[in-house]
Coordinates of C-alpha atoms in Angstrom, one line a residue:
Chain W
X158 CA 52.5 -76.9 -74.5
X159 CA 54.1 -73.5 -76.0
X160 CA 51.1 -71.2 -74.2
X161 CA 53.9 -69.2 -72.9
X162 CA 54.5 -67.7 -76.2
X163 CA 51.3 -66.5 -76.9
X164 CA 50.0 -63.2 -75.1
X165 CA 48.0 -63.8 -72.2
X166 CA 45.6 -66.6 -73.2
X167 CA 41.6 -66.0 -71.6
X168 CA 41.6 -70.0 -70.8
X169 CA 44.5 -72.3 -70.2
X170 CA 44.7 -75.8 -69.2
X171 CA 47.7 -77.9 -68.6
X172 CA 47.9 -81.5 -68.2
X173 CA 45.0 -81.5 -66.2
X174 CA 44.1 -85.0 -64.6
X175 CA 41.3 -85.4 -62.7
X176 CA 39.7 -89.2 -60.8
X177 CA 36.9 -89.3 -59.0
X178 CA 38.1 -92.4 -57.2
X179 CA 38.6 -95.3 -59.7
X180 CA 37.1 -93.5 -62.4
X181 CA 39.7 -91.0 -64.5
X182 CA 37.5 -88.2 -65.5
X183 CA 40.2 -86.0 -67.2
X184 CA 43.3 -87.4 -68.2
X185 CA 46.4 -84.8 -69.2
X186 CA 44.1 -82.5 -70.9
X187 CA 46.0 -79.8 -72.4
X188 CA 44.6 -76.9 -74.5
X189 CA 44.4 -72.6 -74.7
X190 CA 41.7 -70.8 -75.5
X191 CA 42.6 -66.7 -76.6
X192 CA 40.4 -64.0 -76.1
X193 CA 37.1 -63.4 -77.7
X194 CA 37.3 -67.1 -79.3
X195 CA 33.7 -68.9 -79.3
X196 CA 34.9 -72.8 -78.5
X197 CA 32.6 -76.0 -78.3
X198 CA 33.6 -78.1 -76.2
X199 CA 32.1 -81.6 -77.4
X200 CA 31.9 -85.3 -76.1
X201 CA 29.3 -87.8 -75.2
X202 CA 28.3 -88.1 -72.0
X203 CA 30.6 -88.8 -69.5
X204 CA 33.9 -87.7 -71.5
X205 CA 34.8 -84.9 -69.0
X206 CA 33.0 -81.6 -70.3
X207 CA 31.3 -81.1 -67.0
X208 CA 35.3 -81.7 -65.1
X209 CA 36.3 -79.3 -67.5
X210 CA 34.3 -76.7 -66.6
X211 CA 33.9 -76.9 -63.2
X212 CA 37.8 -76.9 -62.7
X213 CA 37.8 -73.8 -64.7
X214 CA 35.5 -72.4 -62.4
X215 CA 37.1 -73.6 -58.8
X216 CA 34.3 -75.9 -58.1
X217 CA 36.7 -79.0 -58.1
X218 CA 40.2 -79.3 -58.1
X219 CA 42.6 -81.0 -60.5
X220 CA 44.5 -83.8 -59.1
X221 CA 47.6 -82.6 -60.7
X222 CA 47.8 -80.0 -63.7
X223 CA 46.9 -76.3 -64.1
X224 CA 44.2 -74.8 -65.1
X225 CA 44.1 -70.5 -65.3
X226 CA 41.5 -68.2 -66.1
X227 CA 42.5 -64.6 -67.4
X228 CA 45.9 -65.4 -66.0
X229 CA 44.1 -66.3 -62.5
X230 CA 43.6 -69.3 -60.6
X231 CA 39.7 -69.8 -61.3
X232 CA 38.5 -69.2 -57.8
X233 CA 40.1 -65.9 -57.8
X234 CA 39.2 -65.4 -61.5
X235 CA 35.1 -66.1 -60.8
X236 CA 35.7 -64.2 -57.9
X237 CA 36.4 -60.8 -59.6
X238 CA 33.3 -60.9 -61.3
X239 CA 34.6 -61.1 -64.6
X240 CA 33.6 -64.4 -65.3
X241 CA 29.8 -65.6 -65.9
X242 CA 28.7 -69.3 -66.1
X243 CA 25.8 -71.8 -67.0
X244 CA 26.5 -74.5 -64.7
X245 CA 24.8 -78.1 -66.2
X246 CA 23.4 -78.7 -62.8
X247 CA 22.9 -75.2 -62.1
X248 CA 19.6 -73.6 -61.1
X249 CA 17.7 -71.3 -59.6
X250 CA 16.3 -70.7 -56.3
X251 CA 12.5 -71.7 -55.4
X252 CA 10.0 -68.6 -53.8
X253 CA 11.8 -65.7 -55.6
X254 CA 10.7 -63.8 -58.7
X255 CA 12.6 -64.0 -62.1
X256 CA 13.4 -60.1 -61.5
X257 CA 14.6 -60.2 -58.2
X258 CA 17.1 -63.0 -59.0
X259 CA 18.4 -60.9 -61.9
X260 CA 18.5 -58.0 -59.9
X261 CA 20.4 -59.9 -57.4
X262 CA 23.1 -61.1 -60.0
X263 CA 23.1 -57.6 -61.4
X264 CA 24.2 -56.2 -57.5
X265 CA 26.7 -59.0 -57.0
X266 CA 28.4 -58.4 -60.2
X267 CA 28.0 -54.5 -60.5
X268 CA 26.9 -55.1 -63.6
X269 CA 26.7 -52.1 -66.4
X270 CA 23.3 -53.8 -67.5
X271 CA 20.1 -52.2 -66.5
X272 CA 17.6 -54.4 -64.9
X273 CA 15.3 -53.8 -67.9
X274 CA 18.0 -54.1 -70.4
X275 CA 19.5 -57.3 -69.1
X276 CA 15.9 -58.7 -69.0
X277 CA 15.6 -57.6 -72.5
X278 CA 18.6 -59.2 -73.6
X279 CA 17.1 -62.4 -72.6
X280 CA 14.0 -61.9 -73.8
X281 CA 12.7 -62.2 -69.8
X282 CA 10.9 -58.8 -70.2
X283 CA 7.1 -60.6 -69.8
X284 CA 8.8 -63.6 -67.2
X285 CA 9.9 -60.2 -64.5
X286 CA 6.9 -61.2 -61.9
X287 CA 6.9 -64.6 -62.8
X288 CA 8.2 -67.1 -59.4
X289 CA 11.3 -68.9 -60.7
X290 CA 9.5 -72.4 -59.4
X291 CA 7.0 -71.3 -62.3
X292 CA 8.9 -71.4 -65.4
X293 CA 9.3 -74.0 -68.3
X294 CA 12.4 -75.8 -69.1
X295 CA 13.5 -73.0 -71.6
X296 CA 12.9 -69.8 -69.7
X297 CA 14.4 -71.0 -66.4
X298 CA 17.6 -71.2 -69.2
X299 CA 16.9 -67.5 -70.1
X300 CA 17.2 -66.7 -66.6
X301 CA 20.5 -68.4 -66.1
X302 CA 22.1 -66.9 -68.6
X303 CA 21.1 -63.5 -67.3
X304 CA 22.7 -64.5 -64.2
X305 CA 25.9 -65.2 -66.2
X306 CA 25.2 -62.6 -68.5
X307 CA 24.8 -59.7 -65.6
X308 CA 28.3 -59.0 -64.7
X309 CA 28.9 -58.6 -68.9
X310 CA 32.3 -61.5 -68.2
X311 CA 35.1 -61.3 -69.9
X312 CA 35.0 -65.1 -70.0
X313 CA 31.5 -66.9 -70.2
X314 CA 31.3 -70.8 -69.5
X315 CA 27.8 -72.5 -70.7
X316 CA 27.8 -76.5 -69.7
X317 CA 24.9 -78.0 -71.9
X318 CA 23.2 -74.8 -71.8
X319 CA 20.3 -75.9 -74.7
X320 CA 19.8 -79.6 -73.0
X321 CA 16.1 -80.5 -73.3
X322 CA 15.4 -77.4 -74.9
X323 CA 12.9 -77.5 -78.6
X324 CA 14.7 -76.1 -81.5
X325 CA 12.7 -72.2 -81.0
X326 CA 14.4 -72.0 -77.6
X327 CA 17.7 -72.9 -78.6
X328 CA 18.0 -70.4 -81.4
X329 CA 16.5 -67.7 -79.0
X330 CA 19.0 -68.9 -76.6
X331 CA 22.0 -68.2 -78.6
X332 CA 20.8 -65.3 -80.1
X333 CA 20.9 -64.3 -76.9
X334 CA 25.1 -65.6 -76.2
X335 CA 25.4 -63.8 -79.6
X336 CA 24.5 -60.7 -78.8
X337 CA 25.8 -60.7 -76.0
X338 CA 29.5 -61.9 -76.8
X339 CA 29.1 -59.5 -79.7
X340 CA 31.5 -57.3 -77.7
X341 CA 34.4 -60.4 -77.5
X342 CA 33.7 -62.3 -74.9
X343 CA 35.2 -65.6 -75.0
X344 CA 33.2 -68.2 -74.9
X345 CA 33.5 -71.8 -73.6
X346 CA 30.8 -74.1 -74.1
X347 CA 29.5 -77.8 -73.4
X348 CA 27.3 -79.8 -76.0
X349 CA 26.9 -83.1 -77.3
X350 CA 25.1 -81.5 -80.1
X351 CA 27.7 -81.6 -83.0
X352 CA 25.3 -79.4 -85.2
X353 CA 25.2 -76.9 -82.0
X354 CA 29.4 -76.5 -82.3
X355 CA 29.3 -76.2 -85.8
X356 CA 26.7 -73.5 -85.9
X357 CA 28.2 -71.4 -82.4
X358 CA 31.6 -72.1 -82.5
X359 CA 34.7 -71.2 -83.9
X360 CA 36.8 -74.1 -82.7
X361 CA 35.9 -77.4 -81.6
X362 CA 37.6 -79.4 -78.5
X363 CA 36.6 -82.8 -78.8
X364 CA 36.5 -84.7 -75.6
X365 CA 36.3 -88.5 -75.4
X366 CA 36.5 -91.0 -72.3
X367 CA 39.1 -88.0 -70.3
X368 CA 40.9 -87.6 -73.5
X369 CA 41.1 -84.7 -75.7
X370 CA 40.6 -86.3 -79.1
X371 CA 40.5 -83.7 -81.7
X372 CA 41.0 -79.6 -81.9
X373 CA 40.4 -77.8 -84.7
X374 CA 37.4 -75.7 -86.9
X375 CA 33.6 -76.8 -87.1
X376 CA 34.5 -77.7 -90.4
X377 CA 37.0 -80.1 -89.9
X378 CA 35.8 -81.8 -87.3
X379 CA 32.2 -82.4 -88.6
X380 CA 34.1 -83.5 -91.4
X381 CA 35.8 -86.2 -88.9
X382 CA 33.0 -86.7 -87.1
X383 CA 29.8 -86.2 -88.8
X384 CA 28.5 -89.0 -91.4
X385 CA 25.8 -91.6 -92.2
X386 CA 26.1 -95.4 -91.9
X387 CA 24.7 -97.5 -94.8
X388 CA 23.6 -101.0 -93.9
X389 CA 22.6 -103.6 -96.4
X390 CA 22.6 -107.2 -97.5
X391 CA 25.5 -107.1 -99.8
X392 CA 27.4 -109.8 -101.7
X393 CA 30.2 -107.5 -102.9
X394 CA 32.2 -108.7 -105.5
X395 CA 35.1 -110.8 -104.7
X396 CA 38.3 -109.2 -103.9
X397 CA 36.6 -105.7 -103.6
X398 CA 37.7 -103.4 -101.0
X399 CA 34.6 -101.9 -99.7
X400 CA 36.9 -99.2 -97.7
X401 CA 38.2 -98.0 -101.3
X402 CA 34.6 -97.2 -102.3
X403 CA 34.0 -92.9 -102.7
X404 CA 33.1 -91.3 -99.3
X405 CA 33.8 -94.7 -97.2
X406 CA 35.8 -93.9 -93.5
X407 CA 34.8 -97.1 -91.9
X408 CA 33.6 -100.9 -92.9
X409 CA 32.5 -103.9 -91.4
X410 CA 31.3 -107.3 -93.2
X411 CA 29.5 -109.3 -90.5
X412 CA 28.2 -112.6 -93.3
X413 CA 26.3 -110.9 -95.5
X414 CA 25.2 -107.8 -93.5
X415 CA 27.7 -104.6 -94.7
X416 CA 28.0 -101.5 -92.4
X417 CA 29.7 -98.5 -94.2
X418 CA 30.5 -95.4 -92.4
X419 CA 31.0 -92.5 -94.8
X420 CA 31.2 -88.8 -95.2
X421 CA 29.3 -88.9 -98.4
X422 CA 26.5 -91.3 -98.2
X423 CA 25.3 -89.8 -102.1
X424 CA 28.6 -90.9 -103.9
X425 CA 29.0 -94.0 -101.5
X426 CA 25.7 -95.1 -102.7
X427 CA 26.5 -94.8 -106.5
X428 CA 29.0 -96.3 -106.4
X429 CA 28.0 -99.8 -104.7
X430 CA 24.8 -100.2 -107.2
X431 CA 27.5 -99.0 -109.9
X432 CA 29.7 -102.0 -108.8
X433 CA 26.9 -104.6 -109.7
X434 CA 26.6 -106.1 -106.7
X435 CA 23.2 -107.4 -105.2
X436 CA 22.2 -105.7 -102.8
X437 CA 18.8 -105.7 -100.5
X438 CA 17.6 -104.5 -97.4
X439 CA 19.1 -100.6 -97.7
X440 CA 19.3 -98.8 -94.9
X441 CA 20.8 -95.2 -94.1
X442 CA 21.5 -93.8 -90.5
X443 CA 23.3 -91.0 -89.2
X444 CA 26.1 -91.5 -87.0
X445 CA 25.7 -90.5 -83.6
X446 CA 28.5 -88.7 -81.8
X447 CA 29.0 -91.8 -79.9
X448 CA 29.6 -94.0 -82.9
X449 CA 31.5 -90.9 -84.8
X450 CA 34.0 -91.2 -81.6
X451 CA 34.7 -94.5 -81.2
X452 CA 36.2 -94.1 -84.7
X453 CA 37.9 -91.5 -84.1
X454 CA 39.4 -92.5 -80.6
X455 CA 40.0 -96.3 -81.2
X456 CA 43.0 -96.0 -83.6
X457 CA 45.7 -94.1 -81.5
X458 CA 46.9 -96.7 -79.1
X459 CA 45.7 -95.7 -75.4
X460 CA 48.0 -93.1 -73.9
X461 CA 49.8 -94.5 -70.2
X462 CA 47.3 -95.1 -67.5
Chain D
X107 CA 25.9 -58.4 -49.5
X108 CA 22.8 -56.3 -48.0
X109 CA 21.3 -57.1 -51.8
X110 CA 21.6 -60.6 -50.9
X111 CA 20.4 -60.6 -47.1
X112 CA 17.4 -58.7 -48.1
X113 CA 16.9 -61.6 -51.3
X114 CA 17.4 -64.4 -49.1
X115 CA 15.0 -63.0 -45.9
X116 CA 12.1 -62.4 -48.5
X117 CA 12.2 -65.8 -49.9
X118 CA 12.0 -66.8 -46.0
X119 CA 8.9 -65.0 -45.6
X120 CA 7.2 -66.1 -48.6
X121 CA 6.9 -69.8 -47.5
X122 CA 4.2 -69.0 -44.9
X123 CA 3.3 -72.6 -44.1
X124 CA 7.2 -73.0 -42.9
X125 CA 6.7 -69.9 -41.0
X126 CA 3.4 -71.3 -38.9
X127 CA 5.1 -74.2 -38.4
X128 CA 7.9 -72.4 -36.4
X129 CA 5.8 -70.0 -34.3
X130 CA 3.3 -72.9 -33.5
X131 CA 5.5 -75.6 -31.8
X132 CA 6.8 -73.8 -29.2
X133 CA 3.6 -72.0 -28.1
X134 CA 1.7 -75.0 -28.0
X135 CA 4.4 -76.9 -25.5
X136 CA 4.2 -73.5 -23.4
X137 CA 0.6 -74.1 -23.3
X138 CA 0.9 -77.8 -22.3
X139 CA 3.6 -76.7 -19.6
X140 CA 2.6 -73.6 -18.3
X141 CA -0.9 -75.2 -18.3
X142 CA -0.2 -77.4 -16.0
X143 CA 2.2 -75.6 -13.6
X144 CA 1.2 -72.7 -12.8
X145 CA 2.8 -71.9 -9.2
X146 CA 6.0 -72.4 -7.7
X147 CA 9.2 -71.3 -8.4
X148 CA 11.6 -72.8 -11.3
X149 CA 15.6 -72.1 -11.2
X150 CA 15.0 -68.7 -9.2
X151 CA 12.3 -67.8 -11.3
X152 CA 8.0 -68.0 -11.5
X153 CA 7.2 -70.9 -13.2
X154 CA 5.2 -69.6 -15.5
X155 CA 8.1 -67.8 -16.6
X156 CA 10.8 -70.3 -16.3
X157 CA 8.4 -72.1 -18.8
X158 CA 8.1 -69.1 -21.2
X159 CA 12.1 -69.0 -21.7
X160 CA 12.5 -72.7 -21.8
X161 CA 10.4 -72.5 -24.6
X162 CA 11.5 -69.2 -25.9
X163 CA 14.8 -71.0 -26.1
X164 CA 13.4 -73.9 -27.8
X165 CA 11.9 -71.6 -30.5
X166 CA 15.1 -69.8 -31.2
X167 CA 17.3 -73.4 -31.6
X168 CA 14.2 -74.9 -33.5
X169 CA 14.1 -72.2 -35.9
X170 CA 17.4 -71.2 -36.3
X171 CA 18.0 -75.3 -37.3
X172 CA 15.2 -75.2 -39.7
X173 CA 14.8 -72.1 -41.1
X174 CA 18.8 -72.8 -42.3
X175 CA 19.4 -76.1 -42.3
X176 CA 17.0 -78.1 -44.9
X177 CA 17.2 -75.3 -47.1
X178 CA 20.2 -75.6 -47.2
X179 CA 20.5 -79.0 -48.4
X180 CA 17.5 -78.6 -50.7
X181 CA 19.0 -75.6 -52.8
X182 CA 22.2 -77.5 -52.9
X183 CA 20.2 -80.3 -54.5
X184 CA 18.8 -77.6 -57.0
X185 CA 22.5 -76.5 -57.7
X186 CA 21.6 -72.9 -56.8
X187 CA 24.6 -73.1 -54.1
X188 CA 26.7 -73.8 -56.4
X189 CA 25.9 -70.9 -59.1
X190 CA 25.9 -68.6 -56.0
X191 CA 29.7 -70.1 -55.7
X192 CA 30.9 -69.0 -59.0
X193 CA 29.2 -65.3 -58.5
X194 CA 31.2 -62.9 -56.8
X195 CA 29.9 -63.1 -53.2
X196 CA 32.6 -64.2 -50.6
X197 CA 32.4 -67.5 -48.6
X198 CA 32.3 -65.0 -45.3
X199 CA 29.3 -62.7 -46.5
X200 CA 27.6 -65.4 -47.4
X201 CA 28.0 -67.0 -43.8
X202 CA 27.3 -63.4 -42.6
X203 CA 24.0 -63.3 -44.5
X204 CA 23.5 -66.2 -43.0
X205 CA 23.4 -65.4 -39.7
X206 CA 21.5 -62.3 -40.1
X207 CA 18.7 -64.4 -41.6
X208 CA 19.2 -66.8 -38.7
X209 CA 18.9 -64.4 -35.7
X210 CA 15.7 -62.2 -37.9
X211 CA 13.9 -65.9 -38.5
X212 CA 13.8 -66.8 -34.3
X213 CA 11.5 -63.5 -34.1
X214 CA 8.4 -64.6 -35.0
X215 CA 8.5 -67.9 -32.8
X216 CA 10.1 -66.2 -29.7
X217 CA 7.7 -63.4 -30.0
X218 CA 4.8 -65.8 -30.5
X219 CA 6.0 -67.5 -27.0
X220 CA 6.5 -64.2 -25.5
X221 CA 2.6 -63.0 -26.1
X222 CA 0.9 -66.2 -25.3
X223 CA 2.6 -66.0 -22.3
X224 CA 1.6 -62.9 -21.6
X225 CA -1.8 -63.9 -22.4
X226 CA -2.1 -66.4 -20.1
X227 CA 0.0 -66.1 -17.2
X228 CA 1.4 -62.2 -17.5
X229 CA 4.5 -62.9 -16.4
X230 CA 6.3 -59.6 -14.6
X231 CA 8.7 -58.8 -16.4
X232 CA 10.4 -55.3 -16.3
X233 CA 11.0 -54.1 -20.3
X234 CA 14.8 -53.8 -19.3
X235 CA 14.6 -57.5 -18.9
X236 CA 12.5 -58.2 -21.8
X237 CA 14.9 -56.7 -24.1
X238 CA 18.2 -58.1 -22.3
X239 CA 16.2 -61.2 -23.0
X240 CA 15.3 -60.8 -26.6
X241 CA 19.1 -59.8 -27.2
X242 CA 20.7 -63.2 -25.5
X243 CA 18.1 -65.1 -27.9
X244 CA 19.4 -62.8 -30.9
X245 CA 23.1 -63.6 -30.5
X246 CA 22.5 -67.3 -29.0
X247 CA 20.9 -67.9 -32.1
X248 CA 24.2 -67.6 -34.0
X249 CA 25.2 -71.7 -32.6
X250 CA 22.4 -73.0 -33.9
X251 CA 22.3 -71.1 -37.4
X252 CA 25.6 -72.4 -38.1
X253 CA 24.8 -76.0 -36.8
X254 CA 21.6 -75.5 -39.4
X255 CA 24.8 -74.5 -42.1
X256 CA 27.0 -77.3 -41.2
X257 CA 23.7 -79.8 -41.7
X258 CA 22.6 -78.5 -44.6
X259 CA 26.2 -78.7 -46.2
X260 CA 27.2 -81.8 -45.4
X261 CA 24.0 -83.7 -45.8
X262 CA 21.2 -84.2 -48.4
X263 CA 17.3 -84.0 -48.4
X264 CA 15.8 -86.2 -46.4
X265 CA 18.5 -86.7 -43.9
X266 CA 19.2 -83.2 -43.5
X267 CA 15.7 -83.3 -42.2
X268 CA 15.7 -86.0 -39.8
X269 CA 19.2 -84.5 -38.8
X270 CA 18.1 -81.5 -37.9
X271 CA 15.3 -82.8 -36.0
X272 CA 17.2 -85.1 -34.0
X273 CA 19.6 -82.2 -33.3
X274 CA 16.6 -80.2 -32.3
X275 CA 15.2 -82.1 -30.2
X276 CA 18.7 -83.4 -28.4
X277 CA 20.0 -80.5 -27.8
X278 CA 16.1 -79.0 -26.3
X279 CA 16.1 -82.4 -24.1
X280 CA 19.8 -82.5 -22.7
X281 CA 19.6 -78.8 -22.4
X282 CA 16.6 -79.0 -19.9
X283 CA 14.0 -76.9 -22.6
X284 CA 11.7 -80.3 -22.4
X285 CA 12.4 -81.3 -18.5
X286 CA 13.4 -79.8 -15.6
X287 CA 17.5 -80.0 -15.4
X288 CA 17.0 -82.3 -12.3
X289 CA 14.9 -85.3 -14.2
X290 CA 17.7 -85.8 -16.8
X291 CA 20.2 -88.2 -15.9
X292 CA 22.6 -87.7 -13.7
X293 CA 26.1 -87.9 -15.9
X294 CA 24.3 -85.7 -18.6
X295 CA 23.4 -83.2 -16.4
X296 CA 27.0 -82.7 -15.6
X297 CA 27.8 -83.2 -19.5
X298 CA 25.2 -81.1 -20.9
X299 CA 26.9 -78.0 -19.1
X300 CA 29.0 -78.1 -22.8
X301 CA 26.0 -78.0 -24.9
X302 CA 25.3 -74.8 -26.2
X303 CA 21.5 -75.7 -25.5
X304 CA 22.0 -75.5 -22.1
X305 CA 24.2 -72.5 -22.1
X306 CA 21.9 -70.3 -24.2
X307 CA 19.3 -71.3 -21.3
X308 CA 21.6 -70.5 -18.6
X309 CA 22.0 -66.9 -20.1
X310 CA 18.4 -66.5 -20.7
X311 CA 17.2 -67.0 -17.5
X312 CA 19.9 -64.9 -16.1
X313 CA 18.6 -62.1 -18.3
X314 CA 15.2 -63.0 -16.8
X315 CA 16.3 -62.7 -13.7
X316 CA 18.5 -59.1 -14.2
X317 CA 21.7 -61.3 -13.6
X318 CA 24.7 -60.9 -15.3
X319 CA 25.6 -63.3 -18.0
X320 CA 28.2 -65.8 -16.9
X321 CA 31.8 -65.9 -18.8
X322 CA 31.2 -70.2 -19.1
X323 CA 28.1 -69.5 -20.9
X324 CA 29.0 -67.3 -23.5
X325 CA 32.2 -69.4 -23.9
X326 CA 30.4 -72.4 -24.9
X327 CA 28.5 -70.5 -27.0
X328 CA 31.2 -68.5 -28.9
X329 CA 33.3 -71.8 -29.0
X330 CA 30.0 -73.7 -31.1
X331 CA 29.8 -70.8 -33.1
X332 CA 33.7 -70.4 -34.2
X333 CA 33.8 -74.4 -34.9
X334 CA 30.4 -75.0 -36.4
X335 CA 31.1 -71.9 -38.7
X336 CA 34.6 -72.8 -39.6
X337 CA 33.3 -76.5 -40.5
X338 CA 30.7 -74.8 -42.7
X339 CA 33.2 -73.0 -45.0
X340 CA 35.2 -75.8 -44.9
X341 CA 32.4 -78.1 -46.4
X342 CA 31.2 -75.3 -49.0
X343 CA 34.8 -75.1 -50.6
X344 CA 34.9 -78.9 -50.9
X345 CA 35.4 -80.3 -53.6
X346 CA 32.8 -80.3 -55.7
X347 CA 30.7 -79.3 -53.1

């Protein structure tokens, strides 16, 4: 990896392996992140975005690799205050007020923000007197990212910030990252939600069983990634290549039952009833990330182990 | 750091119910002891007396343990402990907070002790010796805060509970806060003298008493302290912790 040549990247990570006893949870991942970039970081469950961040944040340790933070190691890095995080299984503490645990955040971090203005940032200005062990799903959210929020970081880490969130919370969530990173934070965060990268980010990391599978803009990995599966009851016609058919990335013929993964389910489509063959029992799906991945991540043979 | 003592001592004070249950306990076993025993003398001191700083020693390990401990364990649960990692607040101020809250939470249960005593038996005590009292308790506290720390770190929930209640009551027993010294055993009486249970009582009836503390005492005491506290910022940088 060449980040020596670049100036001073905000994230770096190098060959970071991590096991949690049998089970490898990162394996060699590589990448750097510059300042004021907004990167997803995407994978199912389980493919090492939650290792990711919490190396990155000194809350585990890489068995071998190196990971930096503003040119620190991350403990000293979170430790200057310049770095603010969501942590997946973060939360807040029971018998204290939303205000008072912003306030708190805002005196550890010597934060710029007012109390009010940070409240207002997060649209908490209503929640202030409200016990934190009182809050719905969405607003404890809004409180944790005033708490990452308060110090105004340099480097901002969200892991699954929007989980279990509706779709009225999420946007006022990142509106909230937006206005904030406004002034070029960079930002690093965890989703499984492909629509979420494309829509927040940048850059995509895509993550897969420890692996980093893909890097590149929203547009080219939802490209990769995103797509519909047709199923029918075909009989194509005999020596056809399904996998030549418009928009077609993927096909299996199980006996009569065709599975076509493709990027354009409109053209695929037209193209199979334009071919004549019979075909019942039409069915359309979209792909879920899982299914996207395993196409993406099965054909490279399996780096060492 | 003061922004974060003075958040963590009014979430303390705002579970009520948790803060009955520390001053009751030990006034209720004065009651049942001092009841009882009202005369005679008790390791060179009344009784009645003896009794109310067995027990205001008991209060001060019971709440120290439990006002720190499961609390501990339950917020780590939450993952508040480890946002409050990633904030800038250092591993040593938060142990310092810590020990603040500790020594400020054994106040309500020692002074509960302290007036029902003097209620019911008015023990004769000059204010000199009330306060060298009140002080030992303060800084004996510190052994058992960071026992509550060390608990609460390296165990979860329910058996950070039963943990801390076995420690509790152990260290009250084999200390001689339940029964007299001279009842125990005889091996653990001899053992006991390492327990910082035993010590803190030691020192608190010498402050009773207008003795000077003994050297051993606050030994033992400073020894649990260093180690228990050192194990607890061992187990908070663990990994994943």
């Amino acid at each position: 990896m060449n980040s020596a040549d670049q100036p001073s990247p905000a994230i770096s990570f190098a060959g970071v392996t991590k096991r949690y006893g049998p089970v490898l949870a990162l394996d060699q991942v590589s990448f750097t992140i510059q300042p004021g970039e907004m990167v997803a970081l995407l994978g199912p469950n389980g493919a090492g975005k939650s290792t990711t961040v919490d190396v990155l944040l000194g809350l585990r340790h890489p068995d071998s690799g190196t990971a930096r933070v503003l040119g620190q190691a991350p403990q000293r890095a979170t430790g200057s205050g310049r770095v603010g995080a969501m942590l997946q299984s973060g939360s807040l503490p029971d018998r204290a007020l939303v205000s008072e645990v912003v306030e708190l955040a805002r005196t550890l971090y010597q934060a710029r923000y007012t109390l009010a203005s940070l409240l207002e940032l997060t649209g908490l200005t209503e929640l202030a007197h409200r016990r934190t062990d009182r809050l719905s799903g969405g607003q404890a959210r809004r409180v944790q990212l005033a708490i990452a929020l308060a110090g105004d970081p340099d480097v901002l880490f969200l892991d699954e910030p929007t989980t279990g969130l509706d779709v009225a919370s999420r946007r006022l969530f990142w509106d909230g990252v937006r206005r904030a990173a406004a002034s070029g934070t960079t930002v690093l965060f965890a989703t499984h939600y492909l629509d979420e990268a494309d829509a927040n980010a940048s850059r995509v990391l895509v993550l897969a069983g420890g692996h980093l599978v893909a890097d590149g803009g929203p547009a080219a990995i939802k490209a990769r990634l995103a797509g519909q599966i047709i199923r029918a009851a075909m009989q194509p016609a005999p020596g056809s290549d399904l996998r030549a058919l418009p928009g077609v990335l993927a096909a299996t013929v199980n006996g009569a039952e065709v599975e076509l993964r493709t990027s354009d389910p409109d053209r695929t489509l037209h193209a199979m009833y334009r071919s004549g063959a019979c075909i019942r029992n039409l069915r359309l799906d979209g792909a879920s990330l899982e299914e996207a991945l395993i196409h993406l991540t099965t054909p490279p043979a399996r780096s060492t182990l | 750091m003061i922004a974060f003592a003075r958040f963590e001592i009014r979430r303390t004070l705002r579970d009520s119910r948790f803060l009955l249950f520390l001053v009751a306990m030990p006034a209720l076993l004065y009651l049942l002891l001092a009841g009882f025993t009202n005369s005679g003398r008790q390791d060179g001191l009344p009784a009645s007396v003896a009794f109310m700083v067995a027990m205001m020693c008991y209060a001060a390990i019971g709440s120290a343990c439990y006002a720190i401990g499961p609390p501990l364990a339950a917020e780590r649960a939450r993952g508040w402990i480890r946002q409050l990692r990633i904030m800038p607040l250092a591993g040593t101020s938060w142990l310092a907070v810590k020990l603040v809250q500790g020594a400020l939470l054994i106040l309500p249960g020692i002074t509960v002790v302290a007036a029902t005593a003097a209620i019911t038996h008015s023990p004769d005590l000059t204010p000199a010796r009330w306060a060298a009292l009140a002080a030992v308790l303060l800084a004996g506290s510190l052994p058992f805060t960071v026992l509550g720390l060390v608990i609460g770190q390296a165990l979860d929930g329910q058996t950070a509970n039963s943990a801390t209640l076995f420690t509790v009551l152990g260290l009250a027993f084999a200390g001689g806060l339940l029964i007299p010294d001279s009842q125990l055993p005889h091996a653990l009486q001899h053992a006991a003298a390492v327990l910082p249970s035993r010590q803190l009582a030691n020192l608190a009836r010498a402050a009773a008493a207008g003795h000077t503390p003994t050297l051993a005492a606050v030994g033992v005491l400073a020894a649990w302290t260093i180690a228990a506290a050192g194990a607890a910022l061992v187990l908070r940088r663990r990994d994943g912790a």
